PDB file of C-alpha atoms and ligand atoms in Angstrom:
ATOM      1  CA  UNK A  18       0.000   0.000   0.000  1.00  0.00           C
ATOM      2  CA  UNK A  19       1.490   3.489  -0.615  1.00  0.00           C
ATOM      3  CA  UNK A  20       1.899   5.817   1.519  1.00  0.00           C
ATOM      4  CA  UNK A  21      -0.787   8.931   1.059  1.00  0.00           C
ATOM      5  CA  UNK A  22       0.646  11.926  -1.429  1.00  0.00           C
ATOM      6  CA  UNK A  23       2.869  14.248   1.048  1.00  0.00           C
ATOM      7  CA  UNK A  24       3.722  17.759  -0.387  1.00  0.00           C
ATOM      8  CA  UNK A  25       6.568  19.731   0.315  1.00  0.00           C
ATOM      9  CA  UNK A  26       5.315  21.304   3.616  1.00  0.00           C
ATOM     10  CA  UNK A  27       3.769  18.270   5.173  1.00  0.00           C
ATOM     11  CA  UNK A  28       6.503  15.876   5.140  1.00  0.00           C
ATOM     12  CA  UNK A  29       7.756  13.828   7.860  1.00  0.00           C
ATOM     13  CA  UNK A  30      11.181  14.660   8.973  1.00  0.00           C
ATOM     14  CA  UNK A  31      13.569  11.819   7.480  1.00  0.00           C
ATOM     15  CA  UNK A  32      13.060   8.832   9.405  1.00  0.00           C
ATOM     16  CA  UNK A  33      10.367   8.991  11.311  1.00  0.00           C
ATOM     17  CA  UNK A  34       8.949   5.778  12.496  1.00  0.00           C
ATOM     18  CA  UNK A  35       4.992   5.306  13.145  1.00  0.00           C
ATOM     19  CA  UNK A  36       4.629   3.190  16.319  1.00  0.00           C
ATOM     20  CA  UNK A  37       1.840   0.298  14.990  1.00  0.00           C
ATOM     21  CA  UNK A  38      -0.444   0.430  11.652  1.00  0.00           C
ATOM     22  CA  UNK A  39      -3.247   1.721  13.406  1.00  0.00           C
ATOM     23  CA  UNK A  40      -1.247   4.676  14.732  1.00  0.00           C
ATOM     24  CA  UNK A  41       0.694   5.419  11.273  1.00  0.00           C
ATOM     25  CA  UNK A  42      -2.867   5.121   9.515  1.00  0.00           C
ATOM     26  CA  UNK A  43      -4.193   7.583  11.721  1.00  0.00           C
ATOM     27  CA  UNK A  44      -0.948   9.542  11.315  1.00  0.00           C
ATOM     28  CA  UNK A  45      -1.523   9.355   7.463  1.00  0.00           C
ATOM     29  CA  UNK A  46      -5.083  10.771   7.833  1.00  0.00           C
ATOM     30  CA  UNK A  47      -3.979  13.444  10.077  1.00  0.00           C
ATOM     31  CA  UNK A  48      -1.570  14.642   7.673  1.00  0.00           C
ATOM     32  CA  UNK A  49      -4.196  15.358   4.938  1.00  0.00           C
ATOM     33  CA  UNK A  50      -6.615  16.805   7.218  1.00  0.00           C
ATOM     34  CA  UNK A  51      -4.129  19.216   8.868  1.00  0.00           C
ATOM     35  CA  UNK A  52      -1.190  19.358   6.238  1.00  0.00           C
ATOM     36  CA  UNK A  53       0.710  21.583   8.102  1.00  0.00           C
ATOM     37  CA  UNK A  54       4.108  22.574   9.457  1.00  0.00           C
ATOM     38  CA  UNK A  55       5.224  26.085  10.476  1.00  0.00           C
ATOM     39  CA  UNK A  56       6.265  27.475   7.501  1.00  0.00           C
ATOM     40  CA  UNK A  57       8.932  29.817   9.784  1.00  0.00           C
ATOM     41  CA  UNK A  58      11.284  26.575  11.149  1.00  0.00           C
ATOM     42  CA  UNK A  59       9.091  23.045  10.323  1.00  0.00           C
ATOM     43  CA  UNK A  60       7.446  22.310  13.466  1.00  0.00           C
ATOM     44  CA  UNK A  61       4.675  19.542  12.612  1.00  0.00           C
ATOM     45  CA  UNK A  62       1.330  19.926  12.660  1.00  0.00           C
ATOM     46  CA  UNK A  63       0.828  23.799  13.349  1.00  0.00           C
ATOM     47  CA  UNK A  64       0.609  26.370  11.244  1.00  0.00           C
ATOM     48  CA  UNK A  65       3.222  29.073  12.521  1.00  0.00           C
ATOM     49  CA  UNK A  66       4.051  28.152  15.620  1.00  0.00           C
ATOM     50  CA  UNK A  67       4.189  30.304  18.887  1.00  0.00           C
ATOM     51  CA  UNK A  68       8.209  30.519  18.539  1.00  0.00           C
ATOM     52  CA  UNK A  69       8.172  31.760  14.780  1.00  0.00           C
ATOM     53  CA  UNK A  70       5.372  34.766  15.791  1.00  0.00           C
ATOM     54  CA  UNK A  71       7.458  36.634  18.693  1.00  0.00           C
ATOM     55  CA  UNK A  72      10.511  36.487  16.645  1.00  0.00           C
ATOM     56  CA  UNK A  73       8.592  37.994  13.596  1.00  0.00           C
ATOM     57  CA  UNK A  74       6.372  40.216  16.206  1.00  0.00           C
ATOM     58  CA  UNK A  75       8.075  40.743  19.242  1.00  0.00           C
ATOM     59  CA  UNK A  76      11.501  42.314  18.655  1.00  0.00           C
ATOM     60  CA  UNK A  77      12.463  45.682  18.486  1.00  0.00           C
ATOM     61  CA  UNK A  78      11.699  47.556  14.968  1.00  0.00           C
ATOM     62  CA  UNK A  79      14.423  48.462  12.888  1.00  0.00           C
ATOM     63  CA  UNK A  80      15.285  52.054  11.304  1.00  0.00           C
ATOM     64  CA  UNK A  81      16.981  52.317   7.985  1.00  0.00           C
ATOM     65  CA  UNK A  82      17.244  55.514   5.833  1.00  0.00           C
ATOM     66  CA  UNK A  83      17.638  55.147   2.331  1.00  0.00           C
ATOM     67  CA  UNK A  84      19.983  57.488  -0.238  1.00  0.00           C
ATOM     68  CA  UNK A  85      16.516  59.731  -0.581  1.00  0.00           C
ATOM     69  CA  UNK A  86      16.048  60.216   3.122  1.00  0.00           C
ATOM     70  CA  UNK A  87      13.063  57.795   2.978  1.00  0.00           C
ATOM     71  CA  UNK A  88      12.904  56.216   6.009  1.00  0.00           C
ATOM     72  CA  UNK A  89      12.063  52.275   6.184  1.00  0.00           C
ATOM     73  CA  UNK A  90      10.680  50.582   8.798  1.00  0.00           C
ATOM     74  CA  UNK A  91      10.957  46.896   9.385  1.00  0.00           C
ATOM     75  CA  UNK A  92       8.888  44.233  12.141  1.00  0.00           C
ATOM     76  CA  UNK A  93      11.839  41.936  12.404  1.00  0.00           C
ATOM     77  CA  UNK A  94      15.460  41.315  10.542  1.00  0.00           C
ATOM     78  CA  UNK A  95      14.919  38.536   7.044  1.00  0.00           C
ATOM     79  CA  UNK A  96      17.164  35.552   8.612  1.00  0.00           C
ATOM     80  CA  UNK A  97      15.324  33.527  10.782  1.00  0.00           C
ATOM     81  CA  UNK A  98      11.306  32.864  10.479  1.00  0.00           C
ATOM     82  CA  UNK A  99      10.639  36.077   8.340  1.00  0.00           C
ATOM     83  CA  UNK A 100      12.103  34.452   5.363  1.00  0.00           C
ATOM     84  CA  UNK A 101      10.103  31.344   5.629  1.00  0.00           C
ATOM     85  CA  UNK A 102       6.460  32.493   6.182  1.00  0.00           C
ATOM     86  CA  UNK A 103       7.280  35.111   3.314  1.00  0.00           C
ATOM     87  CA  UNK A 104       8.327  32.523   1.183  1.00  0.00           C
ATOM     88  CA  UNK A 105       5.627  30.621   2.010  1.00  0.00           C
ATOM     89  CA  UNK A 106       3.012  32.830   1.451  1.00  0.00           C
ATOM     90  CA  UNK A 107       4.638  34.018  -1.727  1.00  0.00           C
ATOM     91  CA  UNK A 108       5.812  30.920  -3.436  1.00  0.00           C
ATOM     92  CA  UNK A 109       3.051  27.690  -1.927  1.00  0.00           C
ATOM     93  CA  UNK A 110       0.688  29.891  -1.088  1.00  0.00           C
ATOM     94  CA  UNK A 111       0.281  29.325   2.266  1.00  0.00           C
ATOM     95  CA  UNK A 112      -2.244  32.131   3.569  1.00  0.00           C
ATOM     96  CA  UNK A 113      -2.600  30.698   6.853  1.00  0.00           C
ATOM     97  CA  UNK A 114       0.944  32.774   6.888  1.00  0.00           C
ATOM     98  CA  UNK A 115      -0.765  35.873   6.081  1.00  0.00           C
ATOM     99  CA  UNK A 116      -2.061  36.862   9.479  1.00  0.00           C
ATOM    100  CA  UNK A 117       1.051  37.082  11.416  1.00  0.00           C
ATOM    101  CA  UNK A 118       2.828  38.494   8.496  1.00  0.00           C
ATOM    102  CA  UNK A 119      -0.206  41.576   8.203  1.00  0.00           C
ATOM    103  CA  UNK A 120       0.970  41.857  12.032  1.00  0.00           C
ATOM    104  CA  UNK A 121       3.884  42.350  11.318  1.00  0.00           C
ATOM    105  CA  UNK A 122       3.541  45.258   8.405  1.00  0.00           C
ATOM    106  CA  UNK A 123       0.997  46.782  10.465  1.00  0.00           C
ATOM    107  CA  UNK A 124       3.690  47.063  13.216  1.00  0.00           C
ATOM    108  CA  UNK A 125       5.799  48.609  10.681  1.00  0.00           C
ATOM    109  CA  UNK A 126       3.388  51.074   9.294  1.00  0.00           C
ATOM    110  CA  UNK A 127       2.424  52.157  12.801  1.00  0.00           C
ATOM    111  CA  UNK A 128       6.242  52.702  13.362  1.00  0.00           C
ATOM    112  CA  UNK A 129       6.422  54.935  10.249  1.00  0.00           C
ATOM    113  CA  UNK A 130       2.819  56.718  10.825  1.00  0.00           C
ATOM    114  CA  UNK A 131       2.961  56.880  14.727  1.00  0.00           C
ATOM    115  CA  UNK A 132       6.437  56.823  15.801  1.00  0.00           C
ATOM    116  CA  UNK A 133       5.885  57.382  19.474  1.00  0.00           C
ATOM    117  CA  UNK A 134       3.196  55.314  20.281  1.00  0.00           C
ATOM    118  CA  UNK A 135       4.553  51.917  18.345  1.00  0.00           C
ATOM    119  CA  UNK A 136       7.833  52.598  20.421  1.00  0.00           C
ATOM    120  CA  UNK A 137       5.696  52.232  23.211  1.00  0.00           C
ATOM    121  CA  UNK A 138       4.008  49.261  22.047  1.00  0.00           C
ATOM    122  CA  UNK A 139       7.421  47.538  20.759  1.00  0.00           C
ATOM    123  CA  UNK A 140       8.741  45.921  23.324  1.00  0.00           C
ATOM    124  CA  UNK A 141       4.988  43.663  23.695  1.00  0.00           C
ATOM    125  CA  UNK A 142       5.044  42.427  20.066  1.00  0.00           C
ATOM    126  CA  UNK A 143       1.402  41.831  18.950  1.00  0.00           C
ATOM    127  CA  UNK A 144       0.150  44.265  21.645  1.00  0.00           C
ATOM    128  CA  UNK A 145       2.479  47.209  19.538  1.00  0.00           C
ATOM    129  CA  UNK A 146      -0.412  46.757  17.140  1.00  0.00           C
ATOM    130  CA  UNK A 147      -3.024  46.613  19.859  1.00  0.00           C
ATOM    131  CA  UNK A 148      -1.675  49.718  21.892  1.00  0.00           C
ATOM    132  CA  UNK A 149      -2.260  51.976  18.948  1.00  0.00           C
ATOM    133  CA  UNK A 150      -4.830  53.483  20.987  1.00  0.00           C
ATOM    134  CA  UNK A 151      -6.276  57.185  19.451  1.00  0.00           C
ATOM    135  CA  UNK A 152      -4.756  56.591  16.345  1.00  0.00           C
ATOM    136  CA  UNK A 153      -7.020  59.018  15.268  1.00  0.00           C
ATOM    137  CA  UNK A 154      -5.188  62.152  17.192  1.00  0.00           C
ATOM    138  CA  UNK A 155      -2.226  61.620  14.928  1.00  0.00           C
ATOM    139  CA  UNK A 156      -4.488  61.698  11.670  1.00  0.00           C
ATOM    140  CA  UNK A 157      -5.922  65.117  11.680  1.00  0.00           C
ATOM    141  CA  UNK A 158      -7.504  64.689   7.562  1.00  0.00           C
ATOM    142  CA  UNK A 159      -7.507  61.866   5.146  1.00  0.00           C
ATOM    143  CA  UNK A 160      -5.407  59.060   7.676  1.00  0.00           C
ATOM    144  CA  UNK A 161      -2.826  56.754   6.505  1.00  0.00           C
ATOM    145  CA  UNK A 162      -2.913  54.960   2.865  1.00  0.00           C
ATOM    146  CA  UNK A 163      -1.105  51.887   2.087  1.00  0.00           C
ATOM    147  CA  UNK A 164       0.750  51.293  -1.595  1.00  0.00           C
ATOM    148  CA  UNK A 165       2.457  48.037  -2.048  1.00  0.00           C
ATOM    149  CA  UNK A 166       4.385  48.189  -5.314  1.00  0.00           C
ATOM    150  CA  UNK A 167       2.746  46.452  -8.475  1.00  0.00           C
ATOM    151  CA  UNK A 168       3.876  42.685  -8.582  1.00  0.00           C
ATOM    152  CA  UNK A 169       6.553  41.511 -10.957  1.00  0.00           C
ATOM    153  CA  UNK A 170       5.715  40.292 -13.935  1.00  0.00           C
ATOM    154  CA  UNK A 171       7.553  37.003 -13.570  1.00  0.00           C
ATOM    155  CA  UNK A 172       5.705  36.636 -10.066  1.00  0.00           C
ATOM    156  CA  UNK A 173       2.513  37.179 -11.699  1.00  0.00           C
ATOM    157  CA  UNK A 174       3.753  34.339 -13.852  1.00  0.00           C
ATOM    158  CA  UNK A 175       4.035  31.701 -11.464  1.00  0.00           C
ATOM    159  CA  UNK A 176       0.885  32.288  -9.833  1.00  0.00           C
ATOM    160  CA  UNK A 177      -1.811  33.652 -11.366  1.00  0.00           C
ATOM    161  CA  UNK A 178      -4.393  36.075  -9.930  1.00  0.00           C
ATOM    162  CA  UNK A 179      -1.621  35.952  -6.587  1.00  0.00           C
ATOM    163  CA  UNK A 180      -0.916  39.078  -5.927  1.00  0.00           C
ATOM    164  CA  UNK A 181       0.934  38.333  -1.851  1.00  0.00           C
ATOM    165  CA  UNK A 182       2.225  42.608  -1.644  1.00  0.00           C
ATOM    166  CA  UNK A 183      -1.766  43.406  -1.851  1.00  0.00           C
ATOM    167  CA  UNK A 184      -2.599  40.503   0.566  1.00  0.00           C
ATOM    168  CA  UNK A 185       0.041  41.799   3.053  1.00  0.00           C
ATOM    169  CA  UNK A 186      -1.324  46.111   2.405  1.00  0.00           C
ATOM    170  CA  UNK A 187      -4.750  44.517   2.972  1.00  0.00           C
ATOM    171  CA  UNK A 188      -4.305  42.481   6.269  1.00  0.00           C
ATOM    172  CA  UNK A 189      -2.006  45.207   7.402  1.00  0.00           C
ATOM    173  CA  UNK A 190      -4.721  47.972   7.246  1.00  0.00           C
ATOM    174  CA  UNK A 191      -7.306  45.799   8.536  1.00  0.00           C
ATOM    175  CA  UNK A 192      -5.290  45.372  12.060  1.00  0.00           C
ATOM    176  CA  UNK A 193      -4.426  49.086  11.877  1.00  0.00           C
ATOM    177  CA  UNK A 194      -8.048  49.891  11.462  1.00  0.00           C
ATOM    178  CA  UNK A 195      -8.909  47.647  14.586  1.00  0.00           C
ATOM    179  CA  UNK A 196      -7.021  49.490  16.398  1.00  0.00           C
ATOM    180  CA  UNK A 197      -8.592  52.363  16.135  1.00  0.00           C
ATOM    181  CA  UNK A 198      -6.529  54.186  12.837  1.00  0.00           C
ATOM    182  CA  UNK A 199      -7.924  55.566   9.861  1.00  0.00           C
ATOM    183  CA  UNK A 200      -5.962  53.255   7.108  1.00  0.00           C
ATOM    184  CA  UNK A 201      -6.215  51.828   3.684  1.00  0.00           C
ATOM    185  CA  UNK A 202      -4.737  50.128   1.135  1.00  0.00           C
ATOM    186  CA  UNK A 203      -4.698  50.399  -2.371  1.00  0.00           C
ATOM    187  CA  UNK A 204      -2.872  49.419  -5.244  1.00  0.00           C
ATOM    188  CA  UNK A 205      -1.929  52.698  -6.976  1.00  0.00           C
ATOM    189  CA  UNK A 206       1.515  51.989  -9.101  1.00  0.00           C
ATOM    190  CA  UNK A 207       2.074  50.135 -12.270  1.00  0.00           C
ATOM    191  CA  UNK A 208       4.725  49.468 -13.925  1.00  0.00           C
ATOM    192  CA  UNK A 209       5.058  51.330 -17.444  1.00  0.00           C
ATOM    193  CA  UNK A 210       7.390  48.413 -18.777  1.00  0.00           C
ATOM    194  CA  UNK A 211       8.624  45.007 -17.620  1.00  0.00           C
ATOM    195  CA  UNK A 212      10.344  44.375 -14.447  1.00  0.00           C
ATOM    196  CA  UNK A 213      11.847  41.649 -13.128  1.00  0.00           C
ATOM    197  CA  UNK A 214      11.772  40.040  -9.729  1.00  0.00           C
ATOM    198  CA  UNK A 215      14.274  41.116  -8.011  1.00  0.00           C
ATOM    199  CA  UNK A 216      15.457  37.852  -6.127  1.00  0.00           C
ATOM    200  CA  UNK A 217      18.679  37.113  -7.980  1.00  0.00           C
ATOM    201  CA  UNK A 218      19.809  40.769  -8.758  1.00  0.00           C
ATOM    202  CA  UNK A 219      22.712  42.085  -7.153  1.00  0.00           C
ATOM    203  CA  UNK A 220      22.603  45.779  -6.302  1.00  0.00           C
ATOM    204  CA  UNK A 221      22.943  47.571  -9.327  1.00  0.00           C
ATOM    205  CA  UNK A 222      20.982  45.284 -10.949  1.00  0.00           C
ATOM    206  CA  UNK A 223      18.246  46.057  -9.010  1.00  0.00           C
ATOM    207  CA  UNK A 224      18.277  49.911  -9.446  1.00  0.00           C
ATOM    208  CA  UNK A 225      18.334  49.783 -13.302  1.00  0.00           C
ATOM    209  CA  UNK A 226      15.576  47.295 -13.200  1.00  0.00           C
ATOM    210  CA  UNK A 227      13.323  49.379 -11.274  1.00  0.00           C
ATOM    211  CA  UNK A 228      14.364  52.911 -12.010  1.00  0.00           C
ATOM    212  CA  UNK A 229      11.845  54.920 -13.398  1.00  0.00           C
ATOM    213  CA  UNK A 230       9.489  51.785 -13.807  1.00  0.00           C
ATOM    214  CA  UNK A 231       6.542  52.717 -11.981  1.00  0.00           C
ATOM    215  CA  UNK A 232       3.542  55.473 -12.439  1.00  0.00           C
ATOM    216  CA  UNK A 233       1.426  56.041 -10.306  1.00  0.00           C
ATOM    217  CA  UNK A 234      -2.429  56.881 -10.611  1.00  0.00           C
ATOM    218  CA  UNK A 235      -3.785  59.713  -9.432  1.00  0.00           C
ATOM    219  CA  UNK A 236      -4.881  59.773  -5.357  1.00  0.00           C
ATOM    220  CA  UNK A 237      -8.896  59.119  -5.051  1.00  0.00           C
ATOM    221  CA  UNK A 238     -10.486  62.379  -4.219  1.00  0.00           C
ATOM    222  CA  UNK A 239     -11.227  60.752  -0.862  1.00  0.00           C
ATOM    223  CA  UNK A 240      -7.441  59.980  -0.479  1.00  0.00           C
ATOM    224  CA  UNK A 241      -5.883  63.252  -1.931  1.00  0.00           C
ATOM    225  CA  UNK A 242      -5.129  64.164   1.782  1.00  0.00           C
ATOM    226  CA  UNK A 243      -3.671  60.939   3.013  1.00  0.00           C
ATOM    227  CA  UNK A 244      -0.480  60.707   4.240  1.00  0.00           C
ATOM    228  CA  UNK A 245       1.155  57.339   2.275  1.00  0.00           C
ATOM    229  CA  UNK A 246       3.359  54.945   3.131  1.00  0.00           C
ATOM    230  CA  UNK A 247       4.914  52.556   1.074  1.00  0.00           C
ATOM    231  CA  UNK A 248       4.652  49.001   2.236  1.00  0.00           C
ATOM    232  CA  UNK A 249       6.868  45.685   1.020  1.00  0.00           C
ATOM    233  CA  UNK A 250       7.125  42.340   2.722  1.00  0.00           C
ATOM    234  CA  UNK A 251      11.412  42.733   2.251  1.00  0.00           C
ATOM    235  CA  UNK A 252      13.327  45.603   1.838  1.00  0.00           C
ATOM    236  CA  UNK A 253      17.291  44.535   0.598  1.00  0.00           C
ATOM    237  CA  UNK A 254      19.077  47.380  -1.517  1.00  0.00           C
ATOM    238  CA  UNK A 255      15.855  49.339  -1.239  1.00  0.00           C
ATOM    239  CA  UNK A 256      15.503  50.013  -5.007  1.00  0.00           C
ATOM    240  CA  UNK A 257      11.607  48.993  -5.068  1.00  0.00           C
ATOM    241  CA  UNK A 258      11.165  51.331  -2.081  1.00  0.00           C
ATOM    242  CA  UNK A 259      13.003  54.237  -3.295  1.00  0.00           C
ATOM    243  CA  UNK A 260      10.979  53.526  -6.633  1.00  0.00           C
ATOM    244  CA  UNK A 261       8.001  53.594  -5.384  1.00  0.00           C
ATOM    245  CA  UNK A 262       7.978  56.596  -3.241  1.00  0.00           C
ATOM    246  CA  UNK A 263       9.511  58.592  -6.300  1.00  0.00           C
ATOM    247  CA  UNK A 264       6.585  57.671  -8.353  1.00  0.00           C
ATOM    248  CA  UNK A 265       4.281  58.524  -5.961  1.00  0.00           C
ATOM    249  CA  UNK A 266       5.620  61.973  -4.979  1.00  0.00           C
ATOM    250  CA  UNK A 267       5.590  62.584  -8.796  1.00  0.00           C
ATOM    251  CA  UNK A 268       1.699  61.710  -8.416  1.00  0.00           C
ATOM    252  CA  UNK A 269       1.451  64.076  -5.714  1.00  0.00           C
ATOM    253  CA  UNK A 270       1.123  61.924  -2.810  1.00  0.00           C
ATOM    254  CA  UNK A 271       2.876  62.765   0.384  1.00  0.00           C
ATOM    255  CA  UNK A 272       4.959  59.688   0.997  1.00  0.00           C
ATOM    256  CA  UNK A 273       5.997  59.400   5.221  1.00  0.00           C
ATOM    257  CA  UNK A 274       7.988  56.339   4.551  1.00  0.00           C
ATOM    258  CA  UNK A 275       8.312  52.735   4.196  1.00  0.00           C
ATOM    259  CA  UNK A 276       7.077  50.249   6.146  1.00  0.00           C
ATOM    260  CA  UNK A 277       8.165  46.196   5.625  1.00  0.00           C
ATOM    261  CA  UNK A 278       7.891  42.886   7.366  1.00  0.00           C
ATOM    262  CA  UNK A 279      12.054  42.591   6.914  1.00  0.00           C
ATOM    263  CA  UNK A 280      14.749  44.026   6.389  1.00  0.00           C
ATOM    264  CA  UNK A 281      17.491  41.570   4.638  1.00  0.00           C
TER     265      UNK A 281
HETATM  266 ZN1   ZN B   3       7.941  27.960  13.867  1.00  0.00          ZN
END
């Protein structure tokens, strides 16, 4: 009898060994009802484990300026579990990744948007997000909009309709906005001609493929006072970021910042 189909994130560590045939049939149906390890460091049989969400959520946030002056804003540094619930939402489309990863962005974003009061908040992780409290003060018209930058066209390749940047804006701005702050996400830039992902580029690489790429439409009357901040799951040489934020200003918007899950 074979074994039952096992894909690439519910596979037994090497070796394993079921205790009777009862137990390893029950073992077998277990793993297709609840196909799951944590995508951050491959604990069975949860979906991100308690470990993998206070080192994504609970450290301190980290500063970076790029050559613009656009400041960046990460939840936690790309080693370690950031890089493998990204990739997992991104590449096997594991959603159940998406909440703690919004978190995360949202922790970001309130770093950028509300410096003082996330510095507060830092130091309790998930309750950063929470302790957003009056939001509203620091939002005196139009609150805080969200702009991931447009997907590459090779990423909209490999999975069609996915569009994980917009997921991320989405979930971010939904924890934001139950915690009281006026935010929103939408998907303002394009890119005016192909782009490449960036994975594999080294750093000049990644400026040329992005420079100049992106336009960005016109604010929504409702938006045209918002302040905007620019939000990524990784930030690396910050090309896409410093991209982004150009194309907006050139729009008009008033760009605070960058906010990302990691920075690499
Ligand atoms: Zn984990």
């Amino acid at each position: 009898m074979h074994p039952p189909h096992r894909g690439p994130d519910r596979a037994d560590p090497a070796g394993r060994r079921l205790a009777s045939p009862v137990t390893g049939l029950l073992g077998g149906l277990a793993a297709v009802l609840v196909p799951l390890r944590c995508p951050g460091c491959g604990r069975d049989d949860v979906a991100v484990c308690g470990t993998c969400r206070e080192r994504v959520l609970g450290g301190p946030l980290r500063r970076r300026v790029l050559a613009d002056g656009t400041l960046v804003v990460a939840s936690s540094p790309w080693r370690g579990p950031a890089a493998g619930l990204v990739g997992a939402l991104k590449e096997r489309g594991r959603d159940d990744a998406l909440p703690v990863l919004g978190l995360a962005l949202a922790r970001a974003v309130a770093g950028v948007a509300w410096p003082a009061e996330a510095a507060d908040g830092a130091a309790d992780g998930v309750d950063g997000v929470d302790g957003v409290d009056g939001v509203d003060d620091g939002v005196p018209r139009g609150g805080v909009l969200l702009v991931p930058p447009p997907s590459s066209w090779r990423s909209r390749r490999a999975r069609a309709g996915a569009r994980p940047a917009e997921g991320l804006a989405r979930s971010a701005a939904a924890s934001l906005r139950a915690a009281g702050g006026s935010v929103t996400a939408r998907s303002l830039l394009r890119a005016v001609r192909p782009v490449r992902d960036q994975a594999g580029l080294d750093r000049r690489e990644r400026s040329a493929n992005v420079e100049g790429a992106y336009r960005a439409r016109p604010l929504p009357a409702a938006l045209a006072t918002a302040r905007v901040v620019v939000v990524d799951d990784v930030v690396t040489s910050g090309a896409t970021v410093l991209e982004a934020a150009r194309a907006l200003r050139a729009a008009g918007a008033d760009v605070l910042g960058a906010a990302v899950v990691a920075t690499a």
